[in-house]
Structures are given as C-alpha cells and as structure tokens.
Coordinates of C-alpha atoms in Angstrom, one line a residue:
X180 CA 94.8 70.5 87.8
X181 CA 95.9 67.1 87.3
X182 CA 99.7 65.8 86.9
X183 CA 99.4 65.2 83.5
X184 CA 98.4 69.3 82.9
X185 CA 100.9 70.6 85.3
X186 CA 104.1 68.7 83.3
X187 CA 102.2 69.9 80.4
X188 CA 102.1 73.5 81.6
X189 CA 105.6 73.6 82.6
X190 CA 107.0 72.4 79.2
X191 CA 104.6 74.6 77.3
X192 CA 105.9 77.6 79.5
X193 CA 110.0 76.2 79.2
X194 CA 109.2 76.0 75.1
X195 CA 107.7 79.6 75.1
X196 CA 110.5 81.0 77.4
X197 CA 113.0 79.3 75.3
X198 CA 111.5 81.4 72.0
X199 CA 110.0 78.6 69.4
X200 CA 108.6 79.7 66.9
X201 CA 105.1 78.3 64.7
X202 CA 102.7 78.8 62.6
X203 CA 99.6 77.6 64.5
X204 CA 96.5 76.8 64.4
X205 CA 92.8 76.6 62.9
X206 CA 90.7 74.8 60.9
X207 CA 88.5 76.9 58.6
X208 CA 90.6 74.4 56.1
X209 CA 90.5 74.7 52.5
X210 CA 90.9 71.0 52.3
X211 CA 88.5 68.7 53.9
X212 CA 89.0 64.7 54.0
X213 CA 86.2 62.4 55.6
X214 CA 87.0 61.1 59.2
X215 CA 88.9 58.0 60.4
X216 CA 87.0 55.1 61.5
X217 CA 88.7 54.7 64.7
X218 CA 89.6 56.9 67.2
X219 CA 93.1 56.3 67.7
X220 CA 95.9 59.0 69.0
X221 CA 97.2 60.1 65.7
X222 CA 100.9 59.3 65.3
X223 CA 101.0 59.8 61.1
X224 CA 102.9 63.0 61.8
X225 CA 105.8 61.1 61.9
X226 CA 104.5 59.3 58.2
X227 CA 105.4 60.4 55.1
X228 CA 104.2 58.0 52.9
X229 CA 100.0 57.5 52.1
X230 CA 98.1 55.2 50.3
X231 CA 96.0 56.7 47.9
X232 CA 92.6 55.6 46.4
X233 CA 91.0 56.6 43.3
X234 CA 87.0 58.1 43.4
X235 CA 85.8 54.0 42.5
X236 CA 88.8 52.8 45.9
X237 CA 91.1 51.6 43.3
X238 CA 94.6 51.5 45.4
X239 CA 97.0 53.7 43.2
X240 CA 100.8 54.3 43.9
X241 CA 101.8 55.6 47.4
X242 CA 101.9 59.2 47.8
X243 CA 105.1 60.6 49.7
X244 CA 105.6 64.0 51.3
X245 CA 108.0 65.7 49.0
X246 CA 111.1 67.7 50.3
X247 CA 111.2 71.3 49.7
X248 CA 114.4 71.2 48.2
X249 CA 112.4 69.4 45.5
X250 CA 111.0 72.7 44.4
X251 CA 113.8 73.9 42.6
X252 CA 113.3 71.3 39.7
X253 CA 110.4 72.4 38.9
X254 CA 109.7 74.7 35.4
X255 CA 107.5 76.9 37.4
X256 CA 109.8 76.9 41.0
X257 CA 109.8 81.1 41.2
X258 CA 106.1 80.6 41.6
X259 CA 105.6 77.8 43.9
X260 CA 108.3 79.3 46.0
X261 CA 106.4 82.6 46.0
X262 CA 103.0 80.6 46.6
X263 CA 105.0 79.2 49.8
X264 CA 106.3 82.6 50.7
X265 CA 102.4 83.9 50.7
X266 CA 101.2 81.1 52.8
X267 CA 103.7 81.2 55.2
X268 CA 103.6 85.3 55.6
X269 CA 100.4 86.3 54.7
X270 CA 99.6 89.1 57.1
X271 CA 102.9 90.5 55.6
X272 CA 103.0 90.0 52.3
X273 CA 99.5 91.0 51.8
X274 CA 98.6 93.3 54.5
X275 CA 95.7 94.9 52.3
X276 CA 93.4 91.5 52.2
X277 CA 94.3 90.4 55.8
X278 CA 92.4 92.1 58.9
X279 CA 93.7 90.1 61.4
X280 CA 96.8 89.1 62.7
X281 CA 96.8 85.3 60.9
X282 CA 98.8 83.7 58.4
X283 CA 97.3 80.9 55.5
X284 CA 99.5 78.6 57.4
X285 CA 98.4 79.9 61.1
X286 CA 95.7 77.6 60.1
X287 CA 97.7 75.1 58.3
X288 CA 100.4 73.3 60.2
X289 CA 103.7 72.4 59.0
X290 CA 103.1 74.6 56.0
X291 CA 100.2 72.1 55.2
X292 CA 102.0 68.6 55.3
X293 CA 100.2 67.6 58.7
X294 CA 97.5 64.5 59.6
X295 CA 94.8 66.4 61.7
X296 CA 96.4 69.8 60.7
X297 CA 94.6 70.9 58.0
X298 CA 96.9 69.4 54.9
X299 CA 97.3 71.1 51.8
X300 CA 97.8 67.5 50.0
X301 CA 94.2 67.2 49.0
X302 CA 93.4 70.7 48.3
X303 CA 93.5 70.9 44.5
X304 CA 92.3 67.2 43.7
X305 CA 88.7 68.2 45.6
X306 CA 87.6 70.9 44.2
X307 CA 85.4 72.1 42.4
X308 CA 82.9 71.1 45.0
X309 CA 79.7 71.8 46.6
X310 CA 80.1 73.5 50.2
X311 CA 77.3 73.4 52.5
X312 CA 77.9 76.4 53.9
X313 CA 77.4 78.7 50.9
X314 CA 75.1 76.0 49.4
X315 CA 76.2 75.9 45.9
X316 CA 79.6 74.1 44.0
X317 CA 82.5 76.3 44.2
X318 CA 86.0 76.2 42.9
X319 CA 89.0 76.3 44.8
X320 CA 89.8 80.5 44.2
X321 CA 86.4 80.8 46.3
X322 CA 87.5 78.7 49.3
X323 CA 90.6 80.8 49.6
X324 CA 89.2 83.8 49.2
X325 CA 86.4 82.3 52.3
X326 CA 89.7 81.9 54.3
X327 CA 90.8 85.5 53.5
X328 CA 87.3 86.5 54.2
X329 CA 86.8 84.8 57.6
X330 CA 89.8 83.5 58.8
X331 CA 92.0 86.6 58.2
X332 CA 88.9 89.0 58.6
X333 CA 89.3 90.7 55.3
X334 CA 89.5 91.2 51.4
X335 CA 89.6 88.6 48.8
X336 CA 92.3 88.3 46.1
X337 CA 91.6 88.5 42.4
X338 CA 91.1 84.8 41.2
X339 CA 93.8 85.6 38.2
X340 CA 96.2 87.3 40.2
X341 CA 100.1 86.2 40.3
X342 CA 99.5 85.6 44.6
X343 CA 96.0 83.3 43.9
X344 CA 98.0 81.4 41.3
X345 CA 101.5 81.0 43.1
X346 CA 99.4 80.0 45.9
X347 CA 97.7 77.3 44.3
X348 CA 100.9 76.5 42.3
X349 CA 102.5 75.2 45.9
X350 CA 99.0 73.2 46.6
X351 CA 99.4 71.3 43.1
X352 CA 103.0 70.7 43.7
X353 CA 102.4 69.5 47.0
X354 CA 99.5 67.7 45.6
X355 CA 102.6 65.5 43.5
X356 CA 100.4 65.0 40.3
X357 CA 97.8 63.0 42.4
X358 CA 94.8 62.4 39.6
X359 CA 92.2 64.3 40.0
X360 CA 89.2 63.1 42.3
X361 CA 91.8 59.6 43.7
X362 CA 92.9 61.2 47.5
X363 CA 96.0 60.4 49.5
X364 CA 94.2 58.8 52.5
X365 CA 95.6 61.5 55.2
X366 CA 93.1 63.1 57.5
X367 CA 91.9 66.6 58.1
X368 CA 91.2 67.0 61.4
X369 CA 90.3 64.5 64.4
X370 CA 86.7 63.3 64.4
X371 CA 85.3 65.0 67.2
X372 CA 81.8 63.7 68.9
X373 CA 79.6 66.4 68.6
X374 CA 77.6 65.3 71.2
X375 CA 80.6 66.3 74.0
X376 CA 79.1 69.0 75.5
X377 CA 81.6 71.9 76.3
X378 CA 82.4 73.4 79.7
X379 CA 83.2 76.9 79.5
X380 CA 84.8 77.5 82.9
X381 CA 86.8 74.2 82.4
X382 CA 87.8 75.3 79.0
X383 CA 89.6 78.9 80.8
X384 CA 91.2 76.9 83.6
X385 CA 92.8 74.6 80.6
X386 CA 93.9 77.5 78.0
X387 CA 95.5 78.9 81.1
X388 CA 97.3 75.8 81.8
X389 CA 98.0 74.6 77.9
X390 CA 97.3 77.8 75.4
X391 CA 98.2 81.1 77.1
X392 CA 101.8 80.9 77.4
X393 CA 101.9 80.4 73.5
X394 CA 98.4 82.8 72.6
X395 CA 98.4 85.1 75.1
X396 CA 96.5 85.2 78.8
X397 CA 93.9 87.3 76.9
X398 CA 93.8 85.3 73.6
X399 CA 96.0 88.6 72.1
X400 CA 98.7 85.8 70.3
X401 CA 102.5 87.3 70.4
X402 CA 104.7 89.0 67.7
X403 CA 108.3 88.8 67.1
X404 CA 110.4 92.2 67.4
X405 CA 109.8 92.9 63.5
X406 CA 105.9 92.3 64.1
X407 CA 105.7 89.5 62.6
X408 CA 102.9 86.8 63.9
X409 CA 104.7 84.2 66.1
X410 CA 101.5 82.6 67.6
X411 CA 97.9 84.2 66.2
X412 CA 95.5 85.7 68.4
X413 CA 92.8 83.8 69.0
X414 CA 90.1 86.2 69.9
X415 CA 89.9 90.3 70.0
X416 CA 89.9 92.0 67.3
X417 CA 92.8 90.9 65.5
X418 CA 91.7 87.3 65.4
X419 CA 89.4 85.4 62.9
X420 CA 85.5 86.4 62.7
X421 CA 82.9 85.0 63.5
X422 CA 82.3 83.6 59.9
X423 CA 85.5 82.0 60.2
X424 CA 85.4 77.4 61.3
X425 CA 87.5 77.9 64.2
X426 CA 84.8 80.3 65.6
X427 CA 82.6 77.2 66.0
X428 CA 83.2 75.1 68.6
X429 CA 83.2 71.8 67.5
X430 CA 85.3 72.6 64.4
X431 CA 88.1 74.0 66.4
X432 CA 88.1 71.1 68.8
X433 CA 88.6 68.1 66.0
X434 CA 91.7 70.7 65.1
X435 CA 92.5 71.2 68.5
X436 CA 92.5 67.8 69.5
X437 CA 95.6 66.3 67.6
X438 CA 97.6 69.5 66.7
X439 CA 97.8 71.6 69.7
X440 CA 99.3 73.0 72.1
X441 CA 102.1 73.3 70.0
X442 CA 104.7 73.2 71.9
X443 CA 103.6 70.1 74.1
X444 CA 104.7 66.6 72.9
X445 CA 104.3 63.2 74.9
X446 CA 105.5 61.8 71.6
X447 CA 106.1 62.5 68.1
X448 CA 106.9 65.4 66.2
X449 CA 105.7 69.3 66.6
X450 CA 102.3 69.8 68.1
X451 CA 101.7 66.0 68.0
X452 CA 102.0 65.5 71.7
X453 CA 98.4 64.3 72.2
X454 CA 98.1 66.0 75.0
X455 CA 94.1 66.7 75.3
X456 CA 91.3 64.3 75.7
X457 CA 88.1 65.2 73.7
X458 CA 86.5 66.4 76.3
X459 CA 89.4 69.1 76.8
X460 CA 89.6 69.8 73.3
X461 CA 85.9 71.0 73.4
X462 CA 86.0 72.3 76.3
X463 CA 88.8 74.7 75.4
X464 CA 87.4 75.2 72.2
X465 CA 83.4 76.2 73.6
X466 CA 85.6 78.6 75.8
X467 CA 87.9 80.8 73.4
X468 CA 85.3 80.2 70.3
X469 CA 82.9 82.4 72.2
X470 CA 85.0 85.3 73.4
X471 CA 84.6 88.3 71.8
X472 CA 86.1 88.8 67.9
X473 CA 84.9 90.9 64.9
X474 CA 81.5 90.4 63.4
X475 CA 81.4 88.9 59.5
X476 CA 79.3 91.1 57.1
X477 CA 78.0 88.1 55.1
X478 CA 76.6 85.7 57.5
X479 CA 73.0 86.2 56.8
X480 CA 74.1 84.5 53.0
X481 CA 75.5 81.2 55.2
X482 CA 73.4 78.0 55.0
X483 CA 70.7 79.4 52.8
X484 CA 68.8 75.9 53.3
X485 CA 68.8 76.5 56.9
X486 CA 70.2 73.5 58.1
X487 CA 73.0 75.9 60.2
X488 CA 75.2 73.8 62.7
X489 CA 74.7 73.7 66.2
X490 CA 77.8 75.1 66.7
X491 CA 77.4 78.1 64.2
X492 CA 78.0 81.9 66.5
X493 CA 75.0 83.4 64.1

C-alpha cells in the first residue's frame, strides 16, 4: 500500500468513526450526458453555474444549481418536496417496489446535483430516447422503473401514480425550465478507458483500504439505528442485480472514479477527493461488480441486437 492509500484509509476510517452520513453511490443513471474531451480531475463539484447548448450548439443562458429553499415558490412545491422525499428514502418510503437495501439517490449523489455523480439536471430534457440496452425509444417512467427493476432489485411503479409524478416533478424543477433537447453541459460520469483491464485481487486489497470502512468488509453497506440505509450494500443479496449498470465493471468505474470513496477528499467538496487513478477505479470495480448478488429475471430481453458490452455479467 502506498502513502497516498494509507492517509486515505485512515481518513476514510476517522469519517466513518466519526458517523457521516451519505447517500452513495452507482451509476445505473437515469440521465446520461456524452463524455468530456479531456481527462482532467473533475473539480465542477464546487460549480454551480453551466453553460448550456441547444440540440443545433446554440449557447443559451447559463444554467445555475438552484437552492432548495427555492422549492417553496413553486405552485406544485407539496409534490416536488414529496418527489425529493422519495428519492432520498426510497427503500423506506416504498418498501414494496424496492428489494434491496438502495435509495434513488444511493445512486445519485448530492440528491442529483453532482458532475460525475449521476445528475438529475438532464434527466427530463433527454428523454424520450432510444436505449441500447432494451433496443427501442423509451420514455422517462421506463428508465425509472429500469432503476427500480435493477438497481433496487424489485417492482416498478405505476407510470400515473402520485410517487412516479412527484418524482419526476423534482427532476423538472431541478431541470429549471431548460428547453427541451438544449443540455446544461455537466457530465455524467468520468470517461473511463475501456481498454484498462481490471485486476481482481488488486481491486480487494483497495476496497479494503478505501470502501469497506463506509460499505462493509463484506460489501453488506451499514444502517442507522432506525434501519435506515446509511451507505448501500454493494453486493449480497440486498444490493443491486445483476441487470443493474453498476454490476458492469466499466460502468461502475467511470462512477467510481470521481465520486467515491465518499468520505475521502484531497480537495473539494463531498466525495470529490479524487482519490483513485483509473486503473484503481477499475480495478475495484472488476472486484465488487463480480461478487455474488441476486440474479435479474429479464436479462435474456437485454440487447436484443446482440451487440452486449464486454462488461455485461450475462
């Protein structure tokens, strides 16, 4: 272990001890944005303010993150509030169409508002759209209910109910009347080389060092005395499927890379510590991706035109 991972270790472990709290990790993102140009350490966590381009490039005003405390102006703030409420406490607020142990926002950090964390900020303004994976155009109810389905390992919602709409009421609000098809240019996830090859046994020695004192030595994630999900698990059988991104290893990597371990900065804000190389980030991820979690009953629909990603557990 080098110096750089033993200081990391030993803050990760002091943050843990000291009991912070988050909402971590994973991208099987309902919002996806095309990958920077360069690879540079992200640092936009600390940015509030985006350009944002129209479908032809046309600069159009600057998009800003909004406050919270904004909500309550709104016509419709019960419902956006609620929408908020459900992404933040999924598992509890809807324990019938959630499996595992995982929140909406488990996957979407800083209740989507984060570069490389899976934002919420695009969400609405990209769908419809065609996903590869199910190989047909679908609307944005569907990619929820594919993160209920996968991510949370369980049952999708009703695309009229009051908890699909309030959720999708906080996404348009976030989204600050952003036309439809222009994108605030803030990123996804980290653009990952594909070509890294992972290293399993590296990848243990590293969650041991950067992820276990937050998820668990045995990837079983930790709960607060009410039960409530402080950290996810991210394998076993209260974690994500294997239908879910974040069970393929170059997908949890490029989310990996620039938003965890949480609780390990080197600068900037929350989980923006860039703490892992690319290499790490894949090598941790080809380690925890392919420990044990529950099957998904649907994969033999995925990628109909069989062009399935390396990277795919089926």
């Amino acid at each position: 272990m080098n110096k750089h991972i033993r200081i990391a270790a030993a803050l990760a472990a002091a943050l843990a001890a000291g009991g912070w709290m988050v909402a971590s990790a994973a991208p099987d993102s309902a919002s996806q944005t095309n990958a920077p140009a360069a690879a540079q350490p992200a640092q936009s966590g600390m940015q509030k303010t985006f350009a944002v381009v129209d479908k032809d490039g046309k600069r159009l005003p600057d998009y800003t993150i909004p406050s919270d405390t904004q909500i309550a102006r709104e016509p419709n703030a019960d419902q956006i509030n609620y929408g908020k409420r459900l992404l933040n406490e999924t598992r509890r607020l809807l324990p019938q169409n959630t499996g595992a142990s995982m929140n909406c926002n488990s996957c979407h950090v800083q209740e989507g508002k984060k570069p490389m964390g899976a934002p919420y900020i695009n969400t609405v303004n990209s769908f419809p759209q065609f996903n590869p994976r199910a190989n047909r155009v679908v609307s944005l109810e569907d990619r929820i209910n594919g993160c209920f389905m996968r991510s949370m390992n369980g049952k999708p919602l009703a695309k009229d109910s009051d908890e699909m709409k309030a959720m999708i009421a906080y996404m348009k609000w976030l989204a600050q009347d952003v036309p439809h098809g222009a994108k605030v240019q803030i990123e996804n996830a980290w653009p990952i080389d594909t070509k890294l090859v992972g290293d399993p046994v590296r990848g243990k020695n590293l969650y041991a060092a950067q992820c276990a004192s937050c998820h668990g030595a045995n990837g079983e994630g930790k709960k607060d005395r009410a039960g409530d999900i402080v950290f996810p698990p991210l394998w076993g059988d209260e974690s994500f499927n294997i239908g879910a991104g974040l069970a393929r290893t170059y997908k949890a990597a490029a989310f990996i890379r620039n938003s965890m371990p949480m609780g390990v900065n080197t600068h900037g804000s929350w989980g923006e510590g860039g703490v892992l190389s690319d290499q790490d980030a894949v090598d941790v991820a080809e380690y925890f991706t392919h420990m044990p979690r529950p099957d998904f009953a649907g994969k033999e629909k995925d990628f109909p035109n069989g062009k399935k990603p390396k990277d795919a557990r089926y």
